[in-house]
Amino acid sequence: MSAAYFVLRAGADSMVLVGVTSPVARAAEVHESMQHDGTMHMQPRPSLTVAAGDSLVFAPGGLHVMLIDVLRPLAEGDTLSLLLRTAGGDSLHVAAPVRRP
């Protein structure tokens, strides 16, 4: 498994993220890391709302996209492609550089 991090910004209208896919993984899911009773846990987030003009930060220890069953090795310097789906039926393409953990 691998994780993807980025900043998702909404424009003049709010945005509801409802899914994500990537050609490099059999599945991709939005998760949120959180601490509970001193232990880190990950919880799937089936949807996330970004208020108009606001942004959500996907970063280690918080929101992230889990890439499950990665189909090929990812090397530093590669570009990872993600397709984000919104509740309104729009799709957003994210091209993220692969970095070392």
PDB file of C-alpha atoms in Angstrom:
ATOM      1  CA  MET A   1       0.000   0.000   0.000  1.00  0.00           C
ATOM      2  CA  SER A   2       0.981   3.588  -0.592  1.00  0.00           C
ATOM      3  CA  ALA A   3      -0.597   6.923   0.271  1.00  0.00           C
ATOM      4  CA  ALA A   4      -1.163  10.117  -1.697  1.00  0.00           C
ATOM      5  CA  TYR A   5      -1.136  13.631  -0.266  1.00  0.00           C
ATOM      6  CA  PHE A   6      -2.218  16.906  -1.869  1.00  0.00           C
ATOM      7  CA  VAL A   7      -4.317  20.032  -1.264  1.00  0.00           C
ATOM      8  CA  LEU A   8      -7.870  20.062  -2.604  1.00  0.00           C
ATOM      9  CA  ARG A   9      -9.278  23.552  -3.170  1.00  0.00           C
ATOM     10  CA  ALA A  10     -12.885  24.448  -3.949  1.00  0.00           C
ATOM     11  CA  GLY A  11     -13.667  27.366  -6.237  1.00  0.00           C
ATOM     12  CA  ALA A  12     -16.687  29.619  -5.985  1.00  0.00           C
ATOM     13  CA  ASP A  13     -18.917  26.620  -5.185  1.00  0.00           C
ATOM     14  CA  SER A  14     -18.542  23.974  -2.513  1.00  0.00           C
ATOM     15  CA  MET A  15     -17.360  20.528  -3.571  1.00  0.00           C
ATOM     16  CA  VAL A  16     -18.203  17.086  -2.231  1.00  0.00           C
ATOM     17  CA  LEU A  17     -15.541  14.451  -2.906  1.00  0.00           C
ATOM     18  CA  VAL A  18     -17.155  11.001  -3.226  1.00  0.00           C
ATOM     19  CA  GLY A  19     -14.461   8.795  -4.717  1.00  0.00           C
ATOM     20  CA  VAL A  20     -11.003   8.394  -6.140  1.00  0.00           C
ATOM     21  CA  THR A  21      -9.318   6.028  -8.586  1.00  0.00           C
ATOM     22  CA  SER A  22      -5.787   5.598  -9.874  1.00  0.00           C
ATOM     23  CA  PRO A  23      -4.438   3.534 -12.763  1.00  0.00           C
ATOM     24  CA  VAL A  24      -1.547   2.360 -10.544  1.00  0.00           C
ATOM     25  CA  ALA A  25      -3.728   0.607  -7.937  1.00  0.00           C
ATOM     26  CA  ARG A  26      -6.607  -1.863  -7.909  1.00  0.00           C
ATOM     27  CA  ALA A  27      -8.387   0.401  -5.416  1.00  0.00           C
ATOM     28  CA  ALA A  28      -8.027   3.853  -3.918  1.00  0.00           C
ATOM     29  CA  GLU A  29      -9.861   5.120  -0.851  1.00  0.00           C
ATOM     30  CA  VAL A  30      -9.984   8.366   1.085  1.00  0.00           C
ATOM     31  CA  HIS A  31      -8.998   7.725   4.704  1.00  0.00           C
ATOM     32  CA  GLU A  32      -8.431   9.834   7.774  1.00  0.00           C
ATOM     33  CA  SER A  33      -5.828   8.987  10.395  1.00  0.00           C
ATOM     34  CA  MET A  34      -6.766   9.790  13.966  1.00  0.00           C
ATOM     35  CA  GLN A  35      -5.590   8.957  17.429  1.00  0.00           C
ATOM     36  CA  HIS A  36      -7.883   7.095  19.802  1.00  0.00           C
ATOM     37  CA  ASP A  37      -6.750   5.974  23.261  1.00  0.00           C
ATOM     38  CA  GLY A  38      -3.111   6.568  22.310  1.00  0.00           C
ATOM     39  CA  THR A  39      -3.268   4.434  19.148  1.00  0.00           C
ATOM     40  CA  MET A  40      -3.370   5.647  15.540  1.00  0.00           C
ATOM     41  CA  HIS A  41      -6.344   4.404  13.517  1.00  0.00           C
ATOM     42  CA  MET A  42      -7.447   4.929   9.933  1.00  0.00           C
ATOM     43  CA  GLN A  43     -11.074   5.432   9.074  1.00  0.00           C
ATOM     44  CA  PRO A  44     -12.502   5.444   5.532  1.00  0.00           C
ATOM     45  CA  ARG A  45     -14.203   8.700   4.541  1.00  0.00           C
ATOM     46  CA  PRO A  46     -16.851   7.944   1.890  1.00  0.00           C
ATOM     47  CA  SER A  47     -17.355  11.668   1.258  1.00  0.00           C
ATOM     48  CA  LEU A  48     -15.701  14.957   2.171  1.00  0.00           C
ATOM     49  CA  THR A  49     -17.108  18.448   1.745  1.00  0.00           C
ATOM     50  CA  VAL A  50     -14.884  21.383   0.838  1.00  0.00           C
ATOM     51  CA  ALA A  51     -16.626  24.707   1.444  1.00  0.00           C
ATOM     52  CA  ALA A  52     -16.605  27.314  -1.322  1.00  0.00           C
ATOM     53  CA  GLY A  53     -13.242  29.078  -1.376  1.00  0.00           C
ATOM     54  CA  ASP A  54     -11.795  26.692   1.204  1.00  0.00           C
ATOM     55  CA  SER A  55      -9.337  23.825   0.980  1.00  0.00           C
ATOM     56  CA  LEU A  56      -8.615  20.435   2.553  1.00  0.00           C
ATOM     57  CA  VAL A  57      -5.054  19.326   3.164  1.00  0.00           C
ATOM     58  CA  PHE A  58      -4.261  15.658   2.581  1.00  0.00           C
ATOM     59  CA  ALA A  59      -1.111  15.056   4.639  1.00  0.00           C
ATOM     60  CA  PRO A  60       0.570  12.387   6.789  1.00  0.00           C
ATOM     61  CA  GLY A  61      -1.300  11.889  10.054  1.00  0.00           C
ATOM     62  CA  GLY A  62      -4.591  13.189   8.627  1.00  0.00           C
ATOM     63  CA  LEU A  63      -6.534  12.879   5.406  1.00  0.00           C
ATOM     64  CA  HIS A  64      -4.911  10.817   2.659  1.00  0.00           C
ATOM     65  CA  VAL A  65      -5.694   8.612  -0.309  1.00  0.00           C
ATOM     66  CA  MET A  66      -4.758   4.979   0.318  1.00  0.00           C
ATOM     67  CA  LEU A  67      -3.587   3.165  -2.811  1.00  0.00           C
ATOM     68  CA  ILE A  68      -4.471  -0.473  -2.263  1.00  0.00           C
ATOM     69  CA  ASP A  69      -2.806  -3.293  -4.192  1.00  0.00           C
ATOM     70  CA  VAL A  70      -0.387  -1.111  -6.157  1.00  0.00           C
ATOM     71  CA  LEU A  71       0.113  -2.655  -9.603  1.00  0.00           C
ATOM     72  CA  ARG A  72       3.700  -1.558 -10.241  1.00  0.00           C
ATOM     73  CA  PRO A  73       6.573  -0.202  -8.179  1.00  0.00           C
ATOM     74  CA  LEU A  74       6.477   3.557  -7.663  1.00  0.00           C
ATOM     75  CA  ALA A  75       9.834   5.306  -7.825  1.00  0.00           C
ATOM     76  CA  GLU A  76      10.823   8.733  -6.621  1.00  0.00           C
ATOM     77  CA  GLY A  77      10.442  11.124  -9.535  1.00  0.00           C
ATOM     78  CA  ASP A  78       7.463   9.284 -11.067  1.00  0.00           C
ATOM     79  CA  THR A  79       4.148  11.103 -11.381  1.00  0.00           C
ATOM     80  CA  LEU A  80       1.100   9.494  -9.817  1.00  0.00           C
ATOM     81  CA  SER A  81      -2.236  10.069 -11.515  1.00  0.00           C
ATOM     82  CA  LEU A  82      -5.431  10.283  -9.440  1.00  0.00           C
ATOM     83  CA  LEU A  83      -8.971  10.884 -10.630  1.00  0.00           C
ATOM     84  CA  LEU A  84     -11.187  12.488  -7.973  1.00  0.00           C
ATOM     85  CA  ARG A  85     -14.971  12.181  -8.380  1.00  0.00           C
ATOM     86  CA  THR A  86     -17.401  14.720  -6.970  1.00  0.00           C
ATOM     87  CA  ALA A  87     -21.052  14.376  -5.989  1.00  0.00           C
ATOM     88  CA  GLY A  88     -21.956  16.691  -8.858  1.00  0.00           C
ATOM     89  CA  GLY A  89     -20.558  14.196 -11.371  1.00  0.00           C
ATOM     90  CA  ASP A  90     -17.397  16.154 -12.120  1.00  0.00           C
ATOM     91  CA  SER A  91     -13.967  14.555 -12.204  1.00  0.00           C
ATOM     92  CA  LEU A  92     -10.716  16.232 -11.213  1.00  0.00           C
ATOM     93  CA  HIS A  93      -7.343  14.970 -12.346  1.00  0.00           C
ATOM     94  CA  VAL A  94      -4.474  15.195  -9.851  1.00  0.00           C
ATOM     95  CA  ALA A  95      -0.878  14.595 -10.940  1.00  0.00           C
ATOM     96  CA  ALA A  96       1.249  14.105  -7.836  1.00  0.00           C
ATOM     97  CA  PRO A  97       5.018  13.610  -7.765  1.00  0.00           C
ATOM     98  CA  VAL A  98       6.169  10.395  -6.084  1.00  0.00           C
ATOM     99  CA  ARG A  99       8.410  11.141  -3.103  1.00  0.00           C
ATOM    100  CA  ARG A 100      10.213   9.040  -0.554  1.00  0.00           C
ATOM    101  CA  PRO A 101       8.269   8.346   2.651  1.00  0.00           C
TER     102      PRO A 101
END
